[in-house]
PDB file of C-alpha atoms in Angstrom:
ATOM      1  CA  ASN A 238       0.200   0.186  -0.133  1.00 66.00           C
ATOM      2  CA  GLY A 239       2.856   2.613  -1.228  1.00 74.00           C
ATOM      3  CA  GLN A 240       5.181   2.043   2.121  1.00 76.00           C
ATOM      4  CA  LYS A 241       8.508   0.439   2.106  1.00 81.00           C
ATOM      5  CA  MET A 242       8.352  -3.144   3.387  1.00 78.00           C
ATOM      6  CA  GLY A 243      10.528  -4.788   5.666  1.00 79.00           C
ATOM      7  CA  LYS A 244      11.091  -6.549   9.099  1.00 79.00           C
ATOM      8  CA  SER A 245      12.225  -2.886  10.927  1.00 83.00           C
ATOM      9  CA  TYR A 246       8.711  -1.641   9.634  1.00 81.00           C
ATOM     10  CA  ASN A 247       6.858  -4.421  10.940  1.00 78.00           C
ATOM     11  CA  ASN A 248       4.741  -4.566   7.746  1.00 78.00           C
ATOM     12  CA  PHE A 249       5.952  -7.570   5.893  1.00 84.00           C
ATOM     13  CA  ILE A 250       4.008 -10.569   4.405  1.00 87.00           C
ATOM     14  CA  THR A 251       5.262 -14.048   4.214  1.00 90.00           C
ATOM     15  CA  LEU A 252       4.763 -16.432   1.646  1.00 92.00           C
ATOM     16  CA  GLU A 253       2.540 -18.599   4.234  1.00 95.00           C
ATOM     17  CA  GLN A 254       0.547 -15.448   5.125  1.00 94.00           C
ATOM     18  CA  PHE A 255      -0.460 -15.296   1.173  1.00 94.00           C
ATOM     19  CA  PHE A 256      -1.102 -18.745   0.833  1.00 95.00           C
ATOM     20  CA  THR A 257      -3.449 -19.015   4.208  1.00 96.00           C
ATOM     21  CA  GLY A 258      -4.604 -15.298   3.939  1.00 95.00           C
ATOM     22  CA  ASN A 259      -3.333 -15.237   7.522  1.00 94.00           C
ATOM     23  CA  HIS A 260      -2.399 -11.122   7.324  1.00 90.00           C
ATOM     24  CA  PRO A 261      -4.361  -8.067   8.225  1.00 89.00           C
ATOM     25  CA  LEU A 262      -4.244  -6.455   4.955  1.00 86.00           C
ATOM     26  CA  LEU A 263      -5.304  -9.627   3.149  1.00 92.00           C
ATOM     27  CA  GLU A 264      -9.352 -10.230   2.426  1.00 95.00           C
ATOM     28  CA  LYS A 265      -8.487 -13.677   1.719  1.00 96.00           C
ATOM     29  CA  ALA A 266      -5.816 -16.777   0.838  1.00 97.00           C
ATOM     30  CA  TYR A 267      -3.768 -16.701  -2.594  1.00 97.00           C
ATOM     31  CA  SER A 268      -2.917 -19.333  -4.771  1.00 96.00           C
ATOM     32  CA  PRO A 269       0.835 -19.660  -5.562  1.00 96.00           C
ATOM     33  CA  MET A 270      -0.087 -18.949  -9.209  1.00 97.00           C
ATOM     34  CA  THR A 271      -1.699 -15.842  -8.626  1.00 97.00           C
ATOM     35  CA  ILE A 272       1.341 -14.667  -6.728  1.00 96.00           C
ATOM     36  CA  ARG A 273       3.286 -15.977  -9.083  1.00 96.00           C
ATOM     37  CA  PHE A 274       1.413 -14.145 -11.852  1.00 97.00           C
ATOM     38  CA  PHE A 275       1.406 -10.599  -9.449  1.00 96.00           C
ATOM     39  CA  VAL A 276       5.231 -10.370  -9.247  1.00 94.00           C
ATOM     40  CA  LEU A 277       5.345 -11.433 -13.064  1.00 96.00           C
ATOM     41  CA  SER A 278       3.099  -8.410 -13.860  1.00 96.00           C
ATOM     42  CA  ALA A 279       5.725  -5.825 -12.578  1.00 93.00           C
ATOM     43  CA  HIS A 280       9.153  -5.436 -14.316  1.00 92.00           C
ATOM     44  CA  TYR A 281      11.695  -7.559 -11.714  1.00 88.00           C
ATOM     45  CA  ARG A 282      13.687  -4.411 -11.158  1.00 86.00           C
ATOM     46  CA  GLY A 283      10.752  -2.157 -10.558  1.00 87.00           C
ATOM     47  CA  THR A 284       8.828  -1.627  -7.184  1.00 82.00           C
ATOM     48  CA  VAL A 285       6.007  -3.813  -6.708  1.00 84.00           C
ATOM     49  CA  ASP A 286       3.252  -2.456  -4.480  1.00 83.00           C
ATOM     50  CA  PHE A 287       1.488  -5.335  -2.470  1.00 83.00           C
ATOM     51  CA  SER A 288      -1.897  -4.401  -1.713  1.00 87.00           C
ATOM     52  CA  ASN A 289      -5.113  -6.581  -1.367  1.00 91.00           C
ATOM     53  CA  GLU A 290      -6.354  -5.037  -4.362  1.00 93.00           C
ATOM     54  CA  ALA A 291      -3.244  -5.807  -6.829  1.00 94.00           C
ATOM     55  CA  LEU A 292      -3.898  -9.420  -5.884  1.00 96.00           C
ATOM     56  CA  VAL A 293      -7.445  -9.578  -6.753  1.00 96.00           C
ATOM     57  CA  ALA A 294      -6.385  -7.842 -10.059  1.00 97.00           C
ATOM     58  CA  ALA A 295      -3.765 -10.531 -10.334  1.00 97.00           C
ATOM     59  CA  GLU A 296      -6.102 -13.194  -9.560  1.00 97.00           C
ATOM     60  CA  LYS A 297      -8.756 -12.124 -12.155  1.00 97.00           C
ATOM     61  CA  GLY A 298      -6.122 -11.620 -14.901  1.00 98.00           C
ATOM     62  CA  LEU A 299      -4.727 -15.156 -14.060  1.00 98.00           C
ATOM     63  CA  GLU A 300      -7.798 -16.908 -14.524  1.00 97.00           C
ATOM     64  CA  LYS A 301      -8.440 -14.779 -17.755  1.00 97.00           C
ATOM     65  CA  LEU A 302      -5.486 -15.741 -19.507  1.00 98.00           C
ATOM     66  CA  MET A 303      -5.781 -19.375 -18.215  1.00 98.00           C
ATOM     67  CA  ASN A 304      -9.706 -19.367 -19.605  1.00 97.00           C
ATOM     68  CA  ALA A 305      -8.451 -18.473 -22.772  1.00 98.00           C
ATOM     69  CA  ILE A 306      -6.086 -20.901 -23.338  1.00 98.00           C
ATOM     70  CA  ALA A 307      -8.643 -23.461 -22.377  1.00 97.00           C
ATOM     71  CA  ASP A 308     -10.804 -21.796 -24.679  1.00 98.00           C
ATOM     72  CA  LEU A 309      -8.480 -22.587 -27.526  1.00 98.00           C
ATOM     73  CA  ASP A 310      -9.516 -26.307 -27.660  1.00 97.00           C
ATOM     74  CA  ARG A 311     -13.226 -24.919 -28.559  1.00 97.00           C
ATOM     75  CA  VAL A 312     -12.240 -22.664 -31.595  1.00 98.00           C
ATOM     76  CA  GLN A 313     -13.818 -23.362 -34.788  1.00 97.00           C
ATOM     77  CA  VAL A 314     -11.058 -23.683 -37.627  1.00 98.00           C
ATOM     78  CA  SER A 315     -12.364 -21.831 -40.828  1.00 98.00           C
ATOM     79  CA  ALA A 316     -10.759 -22.005 -44.239  1.00 97.00           C
ATOM     80  CA  GLN A 317      -9.137 -19.144 -43.800  1.00 96.00           C
ATOM     81  CA  CYS A 318      -8.485 -16.532 -41.102  1.00 97.00           C
ATOM     82  CA  ASP A 319      -9.745 -13.026 -41.129  1.00 97.00           C
ATOM     83  CA  ALA A 320      -6.930 -10.205 -41.460  1.00 98.00           C
ATOM     84  CA  GLU A 321      -6.693  -9.140 -38.472  1.00 98.00           C
ATOM     85  CA  THR A 322      -6.734 -12.213 -36.331  1.00 98.00           C
ATOM     86  CA  GLU A 323      -3.886 -13.460 -39.011  1.00 98.00           C
ATOM     87  CA  LYS A 324      -1.944 -10.521 -38.172  1.00 98.00           C
ATOM     88  CA  ILE A 325      -2.097 -10.954 -34.509  1.00 98.00           C
ATOM     89  CA  VAL A 326      -1.531 -14.714 -34.650  1.00 98.00           C
ATOM     90  CA  LYS A 327       1.680 -14.105 -37.059  1.00 98.00           C
ATOM     91  CA  ALA A 328       3.343 -11.422 -35.058  1.00 98.00           C
ATOM     92  CA  LEU A 329       2.344 -13.058 -30.976  1.00 98.00           C
ATOM     93  CA  ARG A 330       5.797 -15.399 -31.030  1.00 98.00           C
ATOM     94  CA  GLN A 331       7.884 -12.751 -31.804  1.00 98.00           C
ATOM     95  CA  LYS A 332       6.600  -9.952 -30.101  1.00 98.00           C
ATOM     96  CA  CYS A 333       6.731 -12.442 -26.551  1.00 98.00           C
ATOM     97  CA  TYR A 334      10.477 -13.169 -27.908  1.00 98.00           C
ATOM     98  CA  ASP A 335      11.241  -9.648 -28.425  1.00 98.00           C
ATOM     99  CA  ALA A 336       9.739  -8.761 -24.912  1.00 98.00           C
ATOM    100  CA  MET A 337      11.863 -11.555 -23.156  1.00 98.00           C
ATOM    101  CA  ASN A 338      14.982 -10.257 -24.803  1.00 98.00           C
ATOM    102  CA  ASP A 339      14.442  -6.383 -23.696  1.00 96.00           C
ATOM    103  CA  ASP A 340      15.758  -7.278 -20.140  1.00 96.00           C
ATOM    104  CA  PHE A 341      13.222 -10.038 -19.322  1.00 96.00           C
ATOM    105  CA  ALA A 342      10.021  -7.754 -19.992  1.00 97.00           C
ATOM    106  CA  THR A 343       7.324 -10.146 -18.289  1.00 98.00           C
ATOM    107  CA  PRO A 344       4.818  -7.450 -18.128  1.00 97.00           C
ATOM    108  CA  GLN A 345       5.047  -7.002 -22.042  1.00 98.00           C
ATOM    109  CA  VAL A 346       4.664 -10.896 -22.584  1.00 98.00           C
ATOM    110  CA  ILE A 347       1.530 -10.761 -20.302  1.00 98.00           C
ATOM    111  CA  SER A 348       0.048  -8.004 -22.341  1.00 98.00           C
ATOM    112  CA  ASN A 349       0.764  -9.744 -25.557  1.00 98.00           C
ATOM    113  CA  LEU A 350      -0.723 -12.755 -24.345  1.00 98.00           C
ATOM    114  CA  PHE A 351      -3.948 -10.619 -23.149  1.00 98.00           C
ATOM    115  CA  GLU A 352      -4.140  -9.271 -26.834  1.00 98.00           C
ATOM    116  CA  ALA A 353      -4.216 -13.200 -28.335  1.00 98.00           C
ATOM    117  CA  CYS A 354      -6.844 -13.608 -25.282  1.00 98.00           C
ATOM    118  CA  THR A 355      -8.951 -11.042 -27.032  1.00 98.00           C
ATOM    119  CA  VAL A 356      -8.314 -13.052 -30.259  1.00 98.00           C
ATOM    120  CA  VAL A 357      -9.639 -16.102 -28.491  1.00 98.00           C
ATOM    121  CA  ASN A 358     -12.744 -14.507 -26.911  1.00 98.00           C
ATOM    122  CA  LYS A 359     -13.634 -13.019 -30.542  1.00 98.00           C
ATOM    123  CA  LEU A 360     -12.774 -16.349 -31.956  1.00 98.00           C
ATOM    124  CA  ILE A 361     -15.370 -18.315 -29.252  1.00 98.00           C
ATOM    125  CA  ASP A 362     -18.108 -15.912 -30.093  1.00 98.00           C
ATOM    126  CA  HIS A 363     -17.939 -16.213 -33.820  1.00 97.00           C
ATOM    127  CA  LYS A 364     -16.610 -12.815 -34.252  1.00 98.00           C
ATOM    128  CA  ALA A 365     -13.376 -13.995 -35.953  1.00 98.00           C
ATOM    129  CA  THR A 366     -12.183 -16.627 -38.018  1.00 98.00           C
ATOM    130  CA  ILE A 367      -8.758 -18.528 -38.411  1.00 98.00           C
ATOM    131  CA  CYS A 368      -7.651 -21.206 -40.017  1.00 98.00           C
ATOM    132  CA  ALA A 369      -6.119 -24.543 -38.590  1.00 98.00           C
ATOM    133  CA  ASP A 370      -2.238 -23.421 -39.146  1.00 98.00           C
ATOM    134  CA  CYS A 371      -3.039 -19.968 -37.306  1.00 98.00           C
ATOM    135  CA  LEU A 372      -5.272 -22.113 -34.955  1.00 98.00           C
ATOM    136  CA  ALA A 373      -2.084 -24.175 -33.833  1.00 98.00           C
ATOM    137  CA  GLU A 374       0.457 -21.562 -33.827  1.00 98.00           C
ATOM    138  CA  LEU A 375      -1.682 -20.061 -31.587  1.00 98.00           C
ATOM    139  CA  LYS A 376      -1.929 -22.727 -29.464  1.00 98.00           C
ATOM    140  CA  GLU A 377       1.979 -23.105 -29.418  1.00 98.00           C
ATOM    141  CA  VAL A 378       2.821 -19.938 -28.608  1.00 98.00           C
ATOM    142  CA  MET A 379       0.272 -19.062 -25.812  1.00 98.00           C
ATOM    143  CA  HIS A 380       1.500 -22.513 -24.303  1.00 98.00           C
ATOM    144  CA  LEU A 381       5.109 -21.730 -24.819  1.00 98.00           C
ATOM    145  CA  PHE A 382       4.670 -18.311 -23.063  1.00 98.00           C
ATOM    146  CA  ALA A 383       2.137 -18.829 -20.343  1.00 98.00           C
ATOM    147  CA  GLU A 384       3.114 -22.440 -19.056  1.00 97.00           C
ATOM    148  CA  ASP A 385       6.823 -23.304 -19.995  1.00 97.00           C
ATOM    149  CA  ILE A 386       8.315 -19.880 -19.939  1.00 97.00           C
ATOM    150  CA  LEU A 387       6.450 -17.802 -17.244  1.00 98.00           C
ATOM    151  CA  GLY A 388       5.440 -20.982 -15.285  1.00 97.00           C
ATOM    152  CA  LEU A 389       1.661 -20.434 -15.189  1.00 97.00           C
ATOM    153  CA  SER A 390      -0.943 -22.891 -14.739  1.00 92.00           C
ATOM    154  CA  MET A 391      -4.267 -23.470 -13.479  1.00 79.00           C
ATOM    155  CA  HIS A 392      -3.377 -26.637 -11.881  1.00 67.00           C
ATOM    156  CA  ASN A 393      -1.771 -24.857  -9.185  1.00 54.00           C
ATOM    157  CA  ALA A 394      -4.034 -22.166  -9.641  1.00 53.00           C
ATOM    158  CA  GLN A 395      -6.154 -22.722  -6.341  1.00 51.00           C
ATOM    159  CA  CYS A 396      -4.692 -22.285  -2.594  1.00 41.00           C
ATOM    160  CA  THR A 397      -3.192 -25.317  -1.184  1.00 37.00           C
ATOM    161  CA  MET A 398      -2.174 -24.509   1.982  1.00 35.00           C
ATOM    162  CA  HIS A 399      -5.505 -26.412   3.604  1.00 36.00           C
ATOM    163  CA  ASN A 400      -5.387 -28.388   6.578  1.00 35.00           C
ATOM    164  CA  GLY A 401      -1.345 -28.277   6.535  1.00 39.00           C
ATOM    165  CA  GLY A 402      -1.047 -28.824   2.862  1.00 40.00           C
ATOM    166  CA  ASP A 403       2.152 -27.822   1.030  1.00 40.00           C
ATOM    167  CA  ALA A 404       2.266 -24.300  -0.011  1.00 39.00           C
ATOM    168  CA  ARG A 405       5.075 -24.778  -2.315  1.00 36.00           C
ATOM    169  CA  GLU A 406       2.992 -26.362  -5.314  1.00 37.00           C
TER     170      GLU A 406
END
């Protein structure tokens, strides 16, 4: 909430407290994936402002991204792509690599993936069309960057610290 965090200020939060929600500033427990997504949403050299509101936003952002990736399996293939979809899909991989090569700019990678989420939503709503090759590329790039590179998944997105569970999942 805008203050420097530290033991000497007695305003720090441990990972266990994030996972259990056992801290006065937290309204609830947050999953390890939500915390990961929150941290990746800010540049590693920048200041990260922990607040309950920011964690709620990270939780919603992670859910949006993971839902779009899951929705890729429901997308109907067309004979050809519409121009906008094809342009976004064909540029996505390079834009994500460029962001990673630019001082590990994970917030930009996430922004690029959210742009792809918009495409997925249009495809699901039948407001855009995609060919089989572009759909395969979109699936591959979204899985590569969200799951393999950033390490995000819905598998461990639920809070795992119930009744003495292991919070490191």
